[in-house]
Short mmCIF file of C-alpha atoms in Angstrom, two decimals:
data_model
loop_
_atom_site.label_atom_id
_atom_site.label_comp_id
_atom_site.label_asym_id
_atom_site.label_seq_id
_atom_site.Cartn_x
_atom_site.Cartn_y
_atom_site.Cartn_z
CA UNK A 1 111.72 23.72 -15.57
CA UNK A 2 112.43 26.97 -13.87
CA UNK A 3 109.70 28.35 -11.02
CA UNK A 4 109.38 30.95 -9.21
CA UNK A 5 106.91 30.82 -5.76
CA UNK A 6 105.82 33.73 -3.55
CA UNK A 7 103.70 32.25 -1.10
CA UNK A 8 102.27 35.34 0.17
CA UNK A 9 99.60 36.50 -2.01
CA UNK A 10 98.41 39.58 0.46
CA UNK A 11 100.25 40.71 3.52
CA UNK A 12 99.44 43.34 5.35
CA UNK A 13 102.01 45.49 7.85
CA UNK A 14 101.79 48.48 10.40
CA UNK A 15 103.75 51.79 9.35
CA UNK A 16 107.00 51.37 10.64
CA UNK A 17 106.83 47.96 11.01
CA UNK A 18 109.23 45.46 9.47
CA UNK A 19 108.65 43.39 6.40
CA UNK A 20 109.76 40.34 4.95
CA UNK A 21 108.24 39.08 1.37
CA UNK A 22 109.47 35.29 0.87
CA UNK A 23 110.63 33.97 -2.41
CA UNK A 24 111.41 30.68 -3.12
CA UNK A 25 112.78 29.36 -6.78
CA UNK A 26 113.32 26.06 -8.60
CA UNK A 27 116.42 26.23 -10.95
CA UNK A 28 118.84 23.99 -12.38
CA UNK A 29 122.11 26.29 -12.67
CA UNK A 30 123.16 29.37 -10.35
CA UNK A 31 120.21 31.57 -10.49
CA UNK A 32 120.08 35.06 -11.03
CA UNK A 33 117.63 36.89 -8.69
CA UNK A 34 115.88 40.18 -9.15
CA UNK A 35 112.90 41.68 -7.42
CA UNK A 36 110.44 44.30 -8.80
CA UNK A 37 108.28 46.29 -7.23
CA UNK A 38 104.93 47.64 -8.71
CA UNK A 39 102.98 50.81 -7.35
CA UNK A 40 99.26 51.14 -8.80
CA UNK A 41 98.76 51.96 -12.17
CA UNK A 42 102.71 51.81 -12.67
CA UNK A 43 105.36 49.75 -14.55
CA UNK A 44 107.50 47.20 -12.83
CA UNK A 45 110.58 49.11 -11.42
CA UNK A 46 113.34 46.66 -10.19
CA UNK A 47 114.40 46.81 -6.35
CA UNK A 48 117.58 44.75 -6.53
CA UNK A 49 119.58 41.90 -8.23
CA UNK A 50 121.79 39.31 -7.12
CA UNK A 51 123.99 37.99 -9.73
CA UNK A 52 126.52 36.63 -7.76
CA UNK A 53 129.27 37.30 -4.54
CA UNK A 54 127.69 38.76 -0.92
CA UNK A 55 124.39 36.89 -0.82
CA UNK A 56 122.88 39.78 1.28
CA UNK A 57 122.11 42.65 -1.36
CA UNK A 58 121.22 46.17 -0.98
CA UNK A 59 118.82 47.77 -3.26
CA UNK A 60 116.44 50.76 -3.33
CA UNK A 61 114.51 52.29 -1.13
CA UNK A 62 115.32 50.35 1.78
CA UNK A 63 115.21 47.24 0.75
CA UNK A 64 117.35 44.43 0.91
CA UNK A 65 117.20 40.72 -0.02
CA UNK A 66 119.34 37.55 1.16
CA UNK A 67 120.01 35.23 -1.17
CA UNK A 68 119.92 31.16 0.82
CA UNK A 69 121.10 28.64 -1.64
CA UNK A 70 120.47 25.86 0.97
CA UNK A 71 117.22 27.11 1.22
CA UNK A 72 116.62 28.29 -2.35
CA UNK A 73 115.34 31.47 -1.37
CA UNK A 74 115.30 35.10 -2.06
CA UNK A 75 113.61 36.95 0.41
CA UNK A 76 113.27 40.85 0.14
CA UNK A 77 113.20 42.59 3.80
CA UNK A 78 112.72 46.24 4.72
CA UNK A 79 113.20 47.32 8.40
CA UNK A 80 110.60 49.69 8.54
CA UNK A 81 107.88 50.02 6.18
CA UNK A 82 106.46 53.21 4.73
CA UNK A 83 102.88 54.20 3.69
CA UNK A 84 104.36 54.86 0.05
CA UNK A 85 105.49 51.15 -0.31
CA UNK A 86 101.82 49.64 -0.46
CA UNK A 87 102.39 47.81 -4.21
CA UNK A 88 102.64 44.54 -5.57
CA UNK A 89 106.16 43.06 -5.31
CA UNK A 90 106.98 40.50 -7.62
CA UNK A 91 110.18 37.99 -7.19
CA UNK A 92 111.60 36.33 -10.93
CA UNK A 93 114.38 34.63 -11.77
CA UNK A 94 116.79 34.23 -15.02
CA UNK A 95 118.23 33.97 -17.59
CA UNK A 96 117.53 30.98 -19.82
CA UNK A 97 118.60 30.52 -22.62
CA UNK A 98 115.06 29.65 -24.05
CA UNK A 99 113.10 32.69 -24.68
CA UNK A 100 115.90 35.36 -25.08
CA UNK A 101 117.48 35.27 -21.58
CA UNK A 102 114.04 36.08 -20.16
CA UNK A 103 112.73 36.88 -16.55
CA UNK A 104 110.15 33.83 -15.32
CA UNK A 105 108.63 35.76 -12.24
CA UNK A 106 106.28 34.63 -9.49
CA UNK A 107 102.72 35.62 -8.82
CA UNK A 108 103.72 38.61 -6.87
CA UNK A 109 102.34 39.35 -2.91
CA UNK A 110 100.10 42.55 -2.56
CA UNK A 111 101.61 44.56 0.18
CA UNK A 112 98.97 46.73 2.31
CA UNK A 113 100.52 49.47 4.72
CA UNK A 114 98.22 49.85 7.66
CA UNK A 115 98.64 53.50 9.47
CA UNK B 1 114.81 60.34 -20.04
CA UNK B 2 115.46 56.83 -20.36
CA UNK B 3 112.51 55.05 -20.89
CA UNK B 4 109.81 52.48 -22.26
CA UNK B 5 106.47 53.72 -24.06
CA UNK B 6 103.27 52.00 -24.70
CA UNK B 7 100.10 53.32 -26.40
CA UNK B 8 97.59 53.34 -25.61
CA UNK B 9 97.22 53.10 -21.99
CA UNK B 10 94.01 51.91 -21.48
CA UNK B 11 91.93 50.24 -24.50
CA UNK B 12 88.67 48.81 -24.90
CA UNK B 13 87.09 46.87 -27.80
CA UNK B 14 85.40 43.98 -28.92
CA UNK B 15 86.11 40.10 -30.20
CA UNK B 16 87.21 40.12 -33.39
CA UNK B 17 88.17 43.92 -33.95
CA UNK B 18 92.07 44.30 -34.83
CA UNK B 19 94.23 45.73 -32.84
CA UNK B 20 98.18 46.69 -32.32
CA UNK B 21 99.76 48.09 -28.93
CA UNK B 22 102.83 50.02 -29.68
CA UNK B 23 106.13 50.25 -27.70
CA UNK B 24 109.07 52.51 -28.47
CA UNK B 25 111.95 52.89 -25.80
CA UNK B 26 114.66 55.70 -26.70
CA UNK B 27 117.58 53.61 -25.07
CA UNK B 28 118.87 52.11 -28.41
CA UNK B 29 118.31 48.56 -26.94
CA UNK B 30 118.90 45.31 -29.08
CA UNK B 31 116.23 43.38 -26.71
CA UNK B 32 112.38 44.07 -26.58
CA UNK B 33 109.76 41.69 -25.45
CA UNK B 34 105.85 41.36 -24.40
CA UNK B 35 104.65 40.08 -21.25
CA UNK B 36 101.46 39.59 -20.14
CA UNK B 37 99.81 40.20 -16.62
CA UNK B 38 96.76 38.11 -15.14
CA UNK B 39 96.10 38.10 -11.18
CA UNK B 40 97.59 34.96 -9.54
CA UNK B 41 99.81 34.09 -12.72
CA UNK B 42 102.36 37.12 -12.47
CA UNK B 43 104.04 38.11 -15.82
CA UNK B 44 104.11 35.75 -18.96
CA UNK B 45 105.88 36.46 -21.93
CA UNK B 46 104.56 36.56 -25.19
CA UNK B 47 106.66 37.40 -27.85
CA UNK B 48 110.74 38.84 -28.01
CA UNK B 49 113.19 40.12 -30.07
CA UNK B 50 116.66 40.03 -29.98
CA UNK B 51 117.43 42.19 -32.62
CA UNK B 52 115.76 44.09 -35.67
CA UNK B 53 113.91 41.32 -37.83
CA UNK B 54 114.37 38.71 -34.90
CA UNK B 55 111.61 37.63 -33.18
CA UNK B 56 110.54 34.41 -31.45
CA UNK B 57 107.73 32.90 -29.47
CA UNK B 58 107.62 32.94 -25.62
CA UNK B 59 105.45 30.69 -23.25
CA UNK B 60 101.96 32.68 -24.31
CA UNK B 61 101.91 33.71 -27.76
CA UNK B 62 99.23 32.12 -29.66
CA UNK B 63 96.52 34.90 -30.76
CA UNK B 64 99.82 37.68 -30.83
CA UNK B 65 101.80 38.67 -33.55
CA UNK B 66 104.97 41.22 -33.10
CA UNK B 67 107.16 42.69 -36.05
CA UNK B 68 110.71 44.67 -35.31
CA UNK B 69 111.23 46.72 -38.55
CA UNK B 70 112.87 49.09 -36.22
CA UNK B 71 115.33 48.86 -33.32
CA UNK B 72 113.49 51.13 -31.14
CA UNK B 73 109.71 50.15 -31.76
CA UNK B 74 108.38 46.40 -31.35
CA UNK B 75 104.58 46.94 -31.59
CA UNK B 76 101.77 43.94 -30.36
CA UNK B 77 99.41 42.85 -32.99
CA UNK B 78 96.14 40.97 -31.80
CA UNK B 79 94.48 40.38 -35.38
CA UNK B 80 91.34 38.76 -33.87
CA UNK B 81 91.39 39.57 -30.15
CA UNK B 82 89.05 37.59 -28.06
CA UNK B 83 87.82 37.59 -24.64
CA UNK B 84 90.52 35.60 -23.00
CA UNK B 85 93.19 38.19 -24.07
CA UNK B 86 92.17 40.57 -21.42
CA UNK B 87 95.01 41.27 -19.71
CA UNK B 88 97.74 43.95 -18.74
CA UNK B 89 100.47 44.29 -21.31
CA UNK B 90 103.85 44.98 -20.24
CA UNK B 91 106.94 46.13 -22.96
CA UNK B 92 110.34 45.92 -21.54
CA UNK B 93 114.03 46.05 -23.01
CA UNK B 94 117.04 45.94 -22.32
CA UNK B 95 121.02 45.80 -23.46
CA UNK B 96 122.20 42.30 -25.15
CA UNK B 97 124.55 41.86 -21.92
CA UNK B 98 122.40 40.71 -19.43
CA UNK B 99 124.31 40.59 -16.97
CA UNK B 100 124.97 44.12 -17.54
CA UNK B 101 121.69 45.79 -17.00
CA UNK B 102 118.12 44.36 -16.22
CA UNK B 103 115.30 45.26 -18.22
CA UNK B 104 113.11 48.36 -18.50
CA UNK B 105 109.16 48.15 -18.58
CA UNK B 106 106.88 50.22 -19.70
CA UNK B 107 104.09 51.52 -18.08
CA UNK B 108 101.44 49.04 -19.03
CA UNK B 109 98.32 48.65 -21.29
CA UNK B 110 95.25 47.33 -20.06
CA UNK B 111 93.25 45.67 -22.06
CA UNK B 112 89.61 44.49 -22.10
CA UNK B 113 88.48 42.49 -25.28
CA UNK B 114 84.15 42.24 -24.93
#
């Protein structure tokens, strides 16, 4: 069966300081690889996707993610953190075909932004 | 705007006491589903729908009911709630080509069943 583990449930980083949330899956096929991000009190908004081609992707807001199939990992990376990006970031992985093409995500890390 | 709806935002009640969550997104998707949120288990889903008058079960749904009469509303129906359905409720949709788009989410509704 499909997984998804974020070992990181809290991190905390200095303003300005760089940032890397790890992501690890378990999944038969080529995975498809998304990560969300969600600020208090909000919805999930997605950072970035990797479908498929470059393994490093670019997404929002500074972020980026390299996809290691060797390593079956997605970890999202920023160089240098802002106070605004203290949410809950949450890694998930899809489709299958069980359940619509749905998202199975992982438990999500906090992330605290110390100024 | 583009987006997902849910009302209410907040609700509180007590075991027993029906109760349906709405959702409505303006994006004319065919795909709408329920998730669930509980702290260290991320998002679960509970119920989706692939079309109008398609739904199906995901990993959670005992104690939910959904209906699509409509393509662009896909309410939550707990008939008996009970404590253990506390939770934050997530809608999201999206296009039928997944590989197309991701989904949308709506803004949450928390939940506390007494």
């Amino acid at each position: 069966a499909q997984s998804v583990t974020q070992p990181d449930i809290h991190i905390t980083v200095s303003e300005g300081a760089s940032l890397e949330l790890r992501c690890n899956y378990s999944y038969g096929a080529t995975p498809y690889l998304f990560w969300y991000v969600q600020s208090p009190g909000q919805g999930l908004q997605l950072l970035l996707k990797y479908f498929s081609g470059d393994t490093l992707v670019q997404g929002i807001k500074g972020f980026e993610a390299e996809f290691k199939r060797s390593q079956s990992s997605f970890n999202l990376r920023k160089p240098s953190v802002h106070w605004s990006d203290a949410a809950e970031y949450f890694c998930a992985v899809g489709p299958f075909s069980g359940g619509g093409n749905k998202l199975t995500f992982g438990t999500g890390t906090q992330l605290k932004v110390e100024l | 705007e583009a987006q997902v709806t849910q009302n209410p935002r907040y609700l509180i009640t007590v075991t027993g006491k029906k109760l349906t969550v709405t959702c409505s997104q303006n994006m004319n998707h065919e795909y709408m589903s329920w998730y669930r949120q509980d702290p260290g288990l991320g998002l679960r889903q509970i119920y989706y729908s692939m079309n109008v008058e398609v739904t199906d079960k995901g990993d959670v749904p005992e104690g939910y009911k959904v209906s699509r009469k409509e393509k662009r509303n896909f309410p939550l129906i707990l008939e008996s709630p009970s404590p253990n359905q506390t939770s934050l409720y997530f809608c999201a949709s999206r296009p039928p080509d997944f590989f197309e788009e991701t989904q949308y989410f709506g803004p949450g509704t928390r939940l506390l069943v007494l």
